[in-house]
Tab-separated table of C-alpha atoms and ligand atoms in Angstrom:
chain	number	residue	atom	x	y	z
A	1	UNK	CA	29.296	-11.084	-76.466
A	2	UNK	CA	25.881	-12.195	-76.857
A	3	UNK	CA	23.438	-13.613	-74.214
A	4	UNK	CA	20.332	-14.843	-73.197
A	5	UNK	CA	18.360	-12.613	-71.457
A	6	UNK	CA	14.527	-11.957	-70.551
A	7	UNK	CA	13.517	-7.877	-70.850
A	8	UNK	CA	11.240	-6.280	-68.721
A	9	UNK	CA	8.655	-7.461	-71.000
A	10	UNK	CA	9.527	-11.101	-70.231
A	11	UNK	CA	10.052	-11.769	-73.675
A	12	UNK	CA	13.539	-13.732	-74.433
A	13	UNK	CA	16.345	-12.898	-76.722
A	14	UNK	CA	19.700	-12.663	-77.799
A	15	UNK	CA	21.456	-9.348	-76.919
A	16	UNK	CA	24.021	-7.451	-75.672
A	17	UNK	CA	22.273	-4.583	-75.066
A	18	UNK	CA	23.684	-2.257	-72.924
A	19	UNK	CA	22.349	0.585	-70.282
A	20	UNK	CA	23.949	3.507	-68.692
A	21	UNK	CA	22.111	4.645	-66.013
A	22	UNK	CA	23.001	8.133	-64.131
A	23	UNK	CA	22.522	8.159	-60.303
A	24	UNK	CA	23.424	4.318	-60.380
A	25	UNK	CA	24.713	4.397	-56.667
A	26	UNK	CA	21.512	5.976	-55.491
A	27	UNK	CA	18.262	4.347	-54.408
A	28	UNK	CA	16.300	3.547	-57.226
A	29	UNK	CA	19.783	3.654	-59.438
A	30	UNK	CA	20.531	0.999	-57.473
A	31	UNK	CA	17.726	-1.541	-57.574
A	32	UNK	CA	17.170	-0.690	-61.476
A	33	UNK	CA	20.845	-1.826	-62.273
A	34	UNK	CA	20.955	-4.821	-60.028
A	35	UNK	CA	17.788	-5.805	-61.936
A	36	UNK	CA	19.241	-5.456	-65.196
A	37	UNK	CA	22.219	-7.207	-64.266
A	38	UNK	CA	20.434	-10.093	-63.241
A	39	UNK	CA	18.446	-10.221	-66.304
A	40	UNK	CA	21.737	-10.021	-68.002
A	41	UNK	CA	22.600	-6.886	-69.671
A	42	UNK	CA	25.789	-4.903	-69.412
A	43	UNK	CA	25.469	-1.722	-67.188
A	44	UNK	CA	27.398	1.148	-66.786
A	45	UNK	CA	26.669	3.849	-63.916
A	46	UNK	CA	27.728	7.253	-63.302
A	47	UNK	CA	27.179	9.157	-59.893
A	48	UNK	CA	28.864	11.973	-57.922
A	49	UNK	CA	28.365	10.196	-54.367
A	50	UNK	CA	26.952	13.417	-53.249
A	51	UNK	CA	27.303	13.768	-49.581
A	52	UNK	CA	23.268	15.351	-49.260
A	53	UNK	CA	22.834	11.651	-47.308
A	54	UNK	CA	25.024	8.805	-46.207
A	55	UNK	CA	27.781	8.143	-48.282
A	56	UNK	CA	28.447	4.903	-46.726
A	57	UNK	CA	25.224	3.352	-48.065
A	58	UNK	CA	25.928	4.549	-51.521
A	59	UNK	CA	29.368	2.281	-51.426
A	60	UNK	CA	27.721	-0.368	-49.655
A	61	UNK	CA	24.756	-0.344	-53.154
A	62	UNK	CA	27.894	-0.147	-55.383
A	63	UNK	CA	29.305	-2.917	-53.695
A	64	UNK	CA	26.649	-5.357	-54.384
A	65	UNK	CA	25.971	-4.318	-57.785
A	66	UNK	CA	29.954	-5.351	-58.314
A	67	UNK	CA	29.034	-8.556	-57.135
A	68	UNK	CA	25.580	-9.091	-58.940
A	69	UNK	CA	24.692	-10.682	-62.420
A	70	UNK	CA	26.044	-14.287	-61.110
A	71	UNK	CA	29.662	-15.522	-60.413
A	72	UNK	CA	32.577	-13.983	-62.024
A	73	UNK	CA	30.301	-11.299	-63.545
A	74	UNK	CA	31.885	-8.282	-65.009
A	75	UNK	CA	28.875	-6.337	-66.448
A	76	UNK	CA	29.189	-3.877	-64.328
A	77	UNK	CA	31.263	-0.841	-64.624
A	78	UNK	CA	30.918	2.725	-62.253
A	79	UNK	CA	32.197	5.587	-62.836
A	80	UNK	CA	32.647	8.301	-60.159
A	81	UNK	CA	31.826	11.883	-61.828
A	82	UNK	CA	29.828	15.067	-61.483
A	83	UNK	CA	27.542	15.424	-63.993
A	84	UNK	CA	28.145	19.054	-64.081
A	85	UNK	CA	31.718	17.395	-65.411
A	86	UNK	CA	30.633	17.735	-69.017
A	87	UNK	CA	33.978	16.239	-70.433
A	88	UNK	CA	33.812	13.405	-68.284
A	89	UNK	CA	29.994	12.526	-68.872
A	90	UNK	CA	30.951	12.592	-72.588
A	91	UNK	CA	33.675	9.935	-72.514
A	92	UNK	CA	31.424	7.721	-70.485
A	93	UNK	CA	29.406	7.771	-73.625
A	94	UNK	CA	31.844	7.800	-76.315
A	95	UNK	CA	33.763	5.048	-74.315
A	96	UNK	CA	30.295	2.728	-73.871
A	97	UNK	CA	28.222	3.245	-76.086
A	98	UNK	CA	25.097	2.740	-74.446
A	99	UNK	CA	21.769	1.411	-76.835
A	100	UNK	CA	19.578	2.801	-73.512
A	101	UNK	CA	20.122	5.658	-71.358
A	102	UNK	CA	17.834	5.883	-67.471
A	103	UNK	CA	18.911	9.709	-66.080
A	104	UNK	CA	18.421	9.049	-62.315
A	105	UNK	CA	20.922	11.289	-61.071
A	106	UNK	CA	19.286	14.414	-59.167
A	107	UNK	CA	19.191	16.240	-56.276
A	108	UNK	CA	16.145	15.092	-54.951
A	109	UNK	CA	14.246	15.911	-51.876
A	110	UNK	CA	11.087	18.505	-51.669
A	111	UNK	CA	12.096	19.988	-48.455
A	112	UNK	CA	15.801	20.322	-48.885
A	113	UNK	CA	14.891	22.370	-52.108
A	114	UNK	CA	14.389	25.501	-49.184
A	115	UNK	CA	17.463	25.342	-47.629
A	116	UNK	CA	20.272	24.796	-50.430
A	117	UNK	CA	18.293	25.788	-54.158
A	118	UNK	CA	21.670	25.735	-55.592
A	119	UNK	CA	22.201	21.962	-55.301
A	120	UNK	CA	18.939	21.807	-57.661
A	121	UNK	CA	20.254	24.127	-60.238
A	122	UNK	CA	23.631	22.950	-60.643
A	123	UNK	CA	22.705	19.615	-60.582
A	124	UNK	CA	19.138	18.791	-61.993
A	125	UNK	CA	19.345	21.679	-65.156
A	126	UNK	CA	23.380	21.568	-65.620
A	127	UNK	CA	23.869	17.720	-65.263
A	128	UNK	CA	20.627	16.987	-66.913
A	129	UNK	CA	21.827	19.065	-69.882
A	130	UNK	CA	25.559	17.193	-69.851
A	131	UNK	CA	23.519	13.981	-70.122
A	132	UNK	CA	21.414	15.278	-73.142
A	133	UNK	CA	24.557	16.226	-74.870
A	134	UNK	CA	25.622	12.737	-74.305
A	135	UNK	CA	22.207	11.047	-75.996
A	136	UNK	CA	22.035	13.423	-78.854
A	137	UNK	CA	26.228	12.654	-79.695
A	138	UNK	CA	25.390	8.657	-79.429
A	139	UNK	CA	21.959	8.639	-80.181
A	140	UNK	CA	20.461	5.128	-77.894
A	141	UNK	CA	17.233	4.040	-79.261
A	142	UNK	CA	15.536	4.896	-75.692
A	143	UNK	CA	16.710	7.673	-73.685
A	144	UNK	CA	14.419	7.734	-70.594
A	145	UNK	CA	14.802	10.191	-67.554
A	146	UNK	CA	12.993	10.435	-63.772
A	147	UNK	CA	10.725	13.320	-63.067
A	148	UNK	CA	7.969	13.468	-60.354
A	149	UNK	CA	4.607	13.707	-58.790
A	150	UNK	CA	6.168	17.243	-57.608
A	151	UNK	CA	5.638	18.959	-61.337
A	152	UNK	CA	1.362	18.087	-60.657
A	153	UNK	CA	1.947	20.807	-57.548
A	154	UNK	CA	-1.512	22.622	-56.897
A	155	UNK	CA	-3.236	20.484	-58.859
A	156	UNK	CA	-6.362	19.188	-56.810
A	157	UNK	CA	-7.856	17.349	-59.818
A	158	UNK	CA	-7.029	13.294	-58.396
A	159	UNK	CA	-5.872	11.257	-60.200
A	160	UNK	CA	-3.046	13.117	-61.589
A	161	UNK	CA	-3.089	12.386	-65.390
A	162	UNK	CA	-0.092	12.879	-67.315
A	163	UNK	CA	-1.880	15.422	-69.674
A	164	UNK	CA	-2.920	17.858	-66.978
A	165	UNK	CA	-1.381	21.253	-66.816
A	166	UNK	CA	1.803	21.143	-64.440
A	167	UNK	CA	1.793	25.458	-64.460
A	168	UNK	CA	1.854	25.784	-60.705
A	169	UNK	CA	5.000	23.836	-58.992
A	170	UNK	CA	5.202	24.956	-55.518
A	171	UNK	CA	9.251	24.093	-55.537
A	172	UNK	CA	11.975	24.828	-56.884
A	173	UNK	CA	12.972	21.117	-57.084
A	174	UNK	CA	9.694	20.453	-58.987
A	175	UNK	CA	10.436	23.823	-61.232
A	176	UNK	CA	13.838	21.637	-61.821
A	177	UNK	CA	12.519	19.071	-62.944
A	178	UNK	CA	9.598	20.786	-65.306
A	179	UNK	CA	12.442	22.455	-66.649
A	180	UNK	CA	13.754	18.874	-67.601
A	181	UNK	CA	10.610	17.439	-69.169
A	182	UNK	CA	10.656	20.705	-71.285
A	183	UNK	CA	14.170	20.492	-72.246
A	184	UNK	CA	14.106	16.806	-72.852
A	185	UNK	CA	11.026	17.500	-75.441
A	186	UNK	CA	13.008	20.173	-76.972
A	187	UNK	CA	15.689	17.459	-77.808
A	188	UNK	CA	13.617	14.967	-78.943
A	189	UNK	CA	11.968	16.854	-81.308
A	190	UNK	CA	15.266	18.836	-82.607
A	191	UNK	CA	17.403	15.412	-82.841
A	192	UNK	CA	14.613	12.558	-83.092
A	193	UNK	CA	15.691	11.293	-79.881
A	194	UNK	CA	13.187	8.425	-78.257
A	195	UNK	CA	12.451	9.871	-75.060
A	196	UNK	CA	10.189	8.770	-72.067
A	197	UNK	CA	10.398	10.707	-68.531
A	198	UNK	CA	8.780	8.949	-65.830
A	199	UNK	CA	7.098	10.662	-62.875
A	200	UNK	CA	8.174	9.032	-59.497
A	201	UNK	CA	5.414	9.191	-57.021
A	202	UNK	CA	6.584	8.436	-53.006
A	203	UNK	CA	8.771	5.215	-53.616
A	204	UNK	CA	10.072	3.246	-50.757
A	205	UNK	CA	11.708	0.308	-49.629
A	206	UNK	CA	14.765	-1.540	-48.749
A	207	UNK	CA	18.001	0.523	-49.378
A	208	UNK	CA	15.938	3.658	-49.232
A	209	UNK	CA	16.745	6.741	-48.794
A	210	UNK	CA	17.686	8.183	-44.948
A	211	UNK	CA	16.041	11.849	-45.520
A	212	UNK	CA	12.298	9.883	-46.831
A	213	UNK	CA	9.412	9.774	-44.602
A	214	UNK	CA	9.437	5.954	-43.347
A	215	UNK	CA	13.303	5.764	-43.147
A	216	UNK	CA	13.198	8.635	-40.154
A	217	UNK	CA	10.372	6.640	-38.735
A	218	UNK	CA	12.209	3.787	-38.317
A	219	UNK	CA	15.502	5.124	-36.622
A	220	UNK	CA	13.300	7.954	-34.935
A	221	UNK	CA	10.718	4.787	-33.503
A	222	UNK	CA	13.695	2.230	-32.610
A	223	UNK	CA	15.362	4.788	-30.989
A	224	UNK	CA	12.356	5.573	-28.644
A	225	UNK	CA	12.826	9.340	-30.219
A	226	UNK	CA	9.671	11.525	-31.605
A	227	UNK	CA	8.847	11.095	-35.136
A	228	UNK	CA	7.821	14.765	-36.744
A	229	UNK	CA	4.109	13.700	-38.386
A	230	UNK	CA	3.184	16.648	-41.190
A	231	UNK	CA	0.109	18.118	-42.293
A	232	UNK	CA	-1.289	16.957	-38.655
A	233	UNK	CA	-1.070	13.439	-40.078
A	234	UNK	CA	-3.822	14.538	-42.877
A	235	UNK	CA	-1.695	13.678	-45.897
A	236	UNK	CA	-2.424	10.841	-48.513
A	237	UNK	CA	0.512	9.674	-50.892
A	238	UNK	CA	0.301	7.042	-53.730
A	239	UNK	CA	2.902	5.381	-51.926
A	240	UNK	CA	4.635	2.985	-54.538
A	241	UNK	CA	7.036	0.003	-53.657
A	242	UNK	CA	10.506	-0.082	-55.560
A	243	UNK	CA	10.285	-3.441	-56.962
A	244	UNK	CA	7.114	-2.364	-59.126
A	245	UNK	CA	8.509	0.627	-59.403
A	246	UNK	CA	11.542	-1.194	-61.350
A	247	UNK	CA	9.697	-3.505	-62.568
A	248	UNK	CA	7.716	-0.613	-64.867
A	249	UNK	CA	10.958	1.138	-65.396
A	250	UNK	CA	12.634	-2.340	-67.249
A	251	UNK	CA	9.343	-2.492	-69.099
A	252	UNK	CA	9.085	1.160	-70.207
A	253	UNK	CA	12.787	0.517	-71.865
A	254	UNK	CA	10.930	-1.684	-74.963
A	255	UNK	CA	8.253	1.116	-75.321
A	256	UNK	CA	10.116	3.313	-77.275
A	257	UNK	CA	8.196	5.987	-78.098
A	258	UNK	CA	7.424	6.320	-81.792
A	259	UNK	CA	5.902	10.165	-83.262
A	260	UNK	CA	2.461	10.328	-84.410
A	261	UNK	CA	2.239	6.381	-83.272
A	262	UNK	CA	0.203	6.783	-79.889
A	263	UNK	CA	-1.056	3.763	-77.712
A	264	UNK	CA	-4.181	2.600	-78.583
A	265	UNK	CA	-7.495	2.858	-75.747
A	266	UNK	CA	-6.213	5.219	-73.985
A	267	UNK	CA	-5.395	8.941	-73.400
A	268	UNK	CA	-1.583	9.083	-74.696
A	269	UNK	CA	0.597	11.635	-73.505
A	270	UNK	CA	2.556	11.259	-76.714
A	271	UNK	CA	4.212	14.367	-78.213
A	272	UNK	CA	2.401	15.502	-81.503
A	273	UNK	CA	5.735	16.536	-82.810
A	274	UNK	CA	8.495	13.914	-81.056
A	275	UNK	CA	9.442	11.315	-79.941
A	276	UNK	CA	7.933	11.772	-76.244
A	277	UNK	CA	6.085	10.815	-73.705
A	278	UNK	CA	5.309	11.069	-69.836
A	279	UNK	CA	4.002	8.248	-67.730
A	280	UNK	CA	3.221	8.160	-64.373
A	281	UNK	CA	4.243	5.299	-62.334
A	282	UNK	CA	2.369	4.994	-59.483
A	283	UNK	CA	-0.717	2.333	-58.104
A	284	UNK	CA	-3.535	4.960	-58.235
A	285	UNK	CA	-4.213	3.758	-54.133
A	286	UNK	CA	-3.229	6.833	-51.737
A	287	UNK	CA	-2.907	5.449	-48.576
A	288	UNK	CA	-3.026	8.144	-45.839
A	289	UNK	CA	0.123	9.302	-43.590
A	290	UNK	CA	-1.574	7.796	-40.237
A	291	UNK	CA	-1.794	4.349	-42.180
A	292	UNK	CA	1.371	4.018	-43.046
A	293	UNK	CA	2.627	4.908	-39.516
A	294	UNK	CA	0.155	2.172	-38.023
A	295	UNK	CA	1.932	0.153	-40.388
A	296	UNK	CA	5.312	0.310	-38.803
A	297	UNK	CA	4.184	-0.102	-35.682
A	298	UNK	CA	2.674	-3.098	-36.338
A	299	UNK	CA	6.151	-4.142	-38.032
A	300	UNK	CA	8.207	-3.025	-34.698
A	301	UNK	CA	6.080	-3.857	-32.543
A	302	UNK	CA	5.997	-0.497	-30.943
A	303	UNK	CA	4.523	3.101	-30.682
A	304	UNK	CA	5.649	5.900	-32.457
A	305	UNK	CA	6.116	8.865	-30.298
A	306	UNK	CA	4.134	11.553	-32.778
A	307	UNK	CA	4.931	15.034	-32.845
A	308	UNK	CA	2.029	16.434	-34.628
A	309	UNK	CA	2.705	19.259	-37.166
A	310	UNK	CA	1.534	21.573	-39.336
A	311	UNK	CA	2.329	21.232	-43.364
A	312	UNK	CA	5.607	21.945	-44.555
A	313	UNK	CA	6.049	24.967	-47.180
A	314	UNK	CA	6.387	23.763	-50.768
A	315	UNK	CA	4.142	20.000	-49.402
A	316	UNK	CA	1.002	19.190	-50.634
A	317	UNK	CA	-1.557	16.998	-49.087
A	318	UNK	CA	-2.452	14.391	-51.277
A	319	UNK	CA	-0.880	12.595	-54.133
A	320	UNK	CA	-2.613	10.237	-56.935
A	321	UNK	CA	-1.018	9.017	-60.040
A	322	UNK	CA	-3.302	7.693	-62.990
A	323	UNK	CA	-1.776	4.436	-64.205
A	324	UNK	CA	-3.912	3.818	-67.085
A	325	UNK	CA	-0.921	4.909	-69.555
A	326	UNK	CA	1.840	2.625	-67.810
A	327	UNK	CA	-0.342	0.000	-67.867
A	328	UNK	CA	-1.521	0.270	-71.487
A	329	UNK	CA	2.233	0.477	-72.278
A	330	UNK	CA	3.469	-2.099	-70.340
A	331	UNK	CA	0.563	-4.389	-69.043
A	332	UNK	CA	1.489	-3.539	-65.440
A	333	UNK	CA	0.508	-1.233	-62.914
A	334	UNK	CA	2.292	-1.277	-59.206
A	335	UNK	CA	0.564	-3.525	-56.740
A	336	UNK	CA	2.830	-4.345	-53.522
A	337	UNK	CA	0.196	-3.528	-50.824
A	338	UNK	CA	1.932	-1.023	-48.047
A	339	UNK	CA	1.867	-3.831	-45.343
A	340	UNK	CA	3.924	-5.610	-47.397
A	341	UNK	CA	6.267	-2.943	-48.543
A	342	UNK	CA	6.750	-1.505	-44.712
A	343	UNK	CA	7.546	-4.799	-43.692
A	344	UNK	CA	10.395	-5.103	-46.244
A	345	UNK	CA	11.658	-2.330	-45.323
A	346	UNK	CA	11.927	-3.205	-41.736
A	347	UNK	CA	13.583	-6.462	-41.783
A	348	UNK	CA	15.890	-5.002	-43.960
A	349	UNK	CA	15.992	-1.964	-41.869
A	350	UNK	CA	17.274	-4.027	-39.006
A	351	UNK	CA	18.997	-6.424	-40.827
A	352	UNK	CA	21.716	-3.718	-42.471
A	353	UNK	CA	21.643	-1.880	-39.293
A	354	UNK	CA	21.674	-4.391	-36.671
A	355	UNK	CA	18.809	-3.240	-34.244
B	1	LIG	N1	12.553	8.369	-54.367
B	1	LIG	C1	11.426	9.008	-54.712
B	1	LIG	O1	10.396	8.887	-54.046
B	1	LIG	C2	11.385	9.872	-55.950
B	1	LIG	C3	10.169	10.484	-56.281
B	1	LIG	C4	10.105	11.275	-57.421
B	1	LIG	C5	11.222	11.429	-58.230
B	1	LIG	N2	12.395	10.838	-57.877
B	1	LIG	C6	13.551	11.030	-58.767
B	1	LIG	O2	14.140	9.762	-59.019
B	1	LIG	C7	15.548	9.917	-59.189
B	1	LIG	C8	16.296	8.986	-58.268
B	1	LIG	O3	15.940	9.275	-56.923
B	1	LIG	P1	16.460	8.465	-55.664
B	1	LIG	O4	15.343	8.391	-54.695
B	1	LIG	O5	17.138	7.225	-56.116
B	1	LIG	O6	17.527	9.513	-55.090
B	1	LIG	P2	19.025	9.297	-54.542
B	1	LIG	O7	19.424	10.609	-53.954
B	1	LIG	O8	19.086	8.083	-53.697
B	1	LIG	O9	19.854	9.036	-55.877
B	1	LIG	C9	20.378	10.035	-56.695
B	1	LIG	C10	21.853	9.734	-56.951
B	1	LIG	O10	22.354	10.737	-57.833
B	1	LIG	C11	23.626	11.133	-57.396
B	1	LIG	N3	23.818	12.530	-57.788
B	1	LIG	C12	23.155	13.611	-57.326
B	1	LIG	N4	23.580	14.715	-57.938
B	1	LIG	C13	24.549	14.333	-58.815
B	1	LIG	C14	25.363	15.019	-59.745
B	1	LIG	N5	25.254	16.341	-59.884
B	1	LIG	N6	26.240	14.306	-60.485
B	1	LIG	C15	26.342	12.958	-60.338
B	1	LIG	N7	25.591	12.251	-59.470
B	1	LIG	C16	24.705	12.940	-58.715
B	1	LIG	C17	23.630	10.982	-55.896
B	1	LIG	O11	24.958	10.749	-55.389
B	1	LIG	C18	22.705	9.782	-55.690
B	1	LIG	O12	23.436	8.584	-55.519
B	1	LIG	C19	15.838	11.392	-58.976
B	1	LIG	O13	15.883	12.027	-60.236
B	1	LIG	C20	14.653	11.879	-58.179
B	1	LIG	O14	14.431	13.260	-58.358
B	1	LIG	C21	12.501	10.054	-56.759
């Protein structure tokens, strides 16, 4: 079954080309596959429905992304497993046969990474391993993976480039996911395996997620509650809006990384001995904590009730990604201002919660 369909890097062609992504019922799972539904390719999606937030708003993603591509669309297919399942990971692959791989599926969450560590362990190094198994059986010309802004940790050199030194995580979900990029590099080199990890910084937006900063603002602020404001409101994040956020993700897909081929006018972060590479994708604009509140206000029309606090263990106060490498790769670089973003987030907000 061939179709007409434009990539990420707006170019048009004839393909069937199909993704699996991992973590497809979660928040950025979810916007990524609707995209590449609509732009016509066949997607399958594994997730656990983990119950670490809302399980109700994961069905209600899966829901639409059963219903998206156009009318009588059936390019969708989900498939509820544990990745720690490794049998059941490995049919999804031998069964589909994807030509690209996006490994979404985590437990994510800086904070939460103090109370349960487990939940990071099992399913960050154990599922992320069941997934490699998976790429290096079926071999899909782009295996790509999410890591974060976490893995830059004490780092106080701004902005975070993707070459820096990432020896001093303060979490164990950022050790999690420094284990990944390592293990992922291993693979790639061992079995020639085209590999890109991304590193997330602060996304948000509609169908986020209920334990993120502005998502507790909202409900906190509409329910005339207190809204718990860290790092005495000093803290700067490269806040970066999930369309673009997508939108670099569909276009990272066609730049498979190729060894001892690095991108041109710029400072690669290309493996000298794979297949790999780490981009950041973020807008290289921090916008500070206070901002971003003011923001929502302005959106809701009302206060926040702040409860000043000190910084959180494991937090750090200011986050900047470089995007000089996604844009050399790509030709785009975030840029959804955060009035903008907030704002979507609020009408839908209130739209898919009635308030
Ligand atoms: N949202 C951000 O700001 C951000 C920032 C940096 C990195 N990331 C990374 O991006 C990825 C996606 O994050 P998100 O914000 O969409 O999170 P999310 O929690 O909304 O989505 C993750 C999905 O994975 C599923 N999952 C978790 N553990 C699983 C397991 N063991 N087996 C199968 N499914 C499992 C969950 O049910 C969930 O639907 C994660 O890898 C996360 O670490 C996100």
């Amino acid at each position: 079954m061939n179709q007409i369909s434009t990539d990420g890097g707006g170019a048009a062609q004839l393909t069937s080309r199909k993704i699996l992504i991992t973590g497809v019922a979660g928040f950025i799972g979810f916007h990524l596959a609707r995209h590449m539904l609509n732009a016509g390719w066949v997607v399958a999606g594994i997730d656990g429905l983990t119950d670490y937030y809302d399980v109700n708003l994961k069905r209600k993603r899966l829901s639409i992304l059963h219903g998206a591509g156009g009318s009588g669309s059936n390019n969708f297919q989900f498939h509820h497993n544990m990745l720690e399942d490794a049998d059941k990971v490995q049919q999804v692959f031998e069964d589909f046969r994807p030509d690209v791989v996006v490994h979404l599926a985590a437990q994510a969450g800086v904070r939460y990474s103090l109370e349960n560590p487990r939940a990071y362990i099992d399913a960050n190094l154990v599922g992320t391993f069941n997934v490699m198994e998976g790429v290096r059986e079926l071999k899909p010309q782009h295996f790509l993976a999410a890591s974060t802004s976490s893995v830059y940790g004490a780092n106080t050199v701004m902005p975070f480039t993707e070459n820096q030194r990432t020896d001093h995580v303060l979490t164990l979900y950022a050790a999690t996911k420094k284990a990944n990029e390592s293990m992922l590099h291993s693979y790639a080199h061992l079995w020639k395996l085209p590999t890109t990890v991304f590193r997330f910084f602060t996304v948000y937006g509609p169908w986020g997620r209920p334990d993120m900063a502005l998502f507790k603002f909202v409900k906190a602020t509409l329910a005339d509650e207190p809204i718990d404001v860290y790092g005495e409101g000093n803290m700067q994040r490269d806040f970066t809006y999930i369309d673009d956020l997508v939108e670099s993700i569909a276009r990272l897909v066609d730049a498979v990384p190729q060894a001892g081929q690095p991108v041109g006018n710029v400072e690669d972060s290309l493996s000298p001995v794979a297949p790999y590479r780490v981009v950041n994708i973020g807008g290289g604009r921090p916008v500070g904590l206070m901002e971003f509140i003011e923001h929502m206000e302005t959106e809701l029309g009302k206060p926040a009730i702040r409860n000043m606090m000190p910084m959180q263990k494991g937090d750090v106060r200011e986050t900047v990604a470089s995007a000089e490498l996604l844009e050399a790769l790509t030709g785009y670089c975030p840029r959804t201002d955060v009035a903008t973003g907030v704002r979507s987030f609020v009408k839908w907000y209130r739209d898919f919660y009635q308030v």
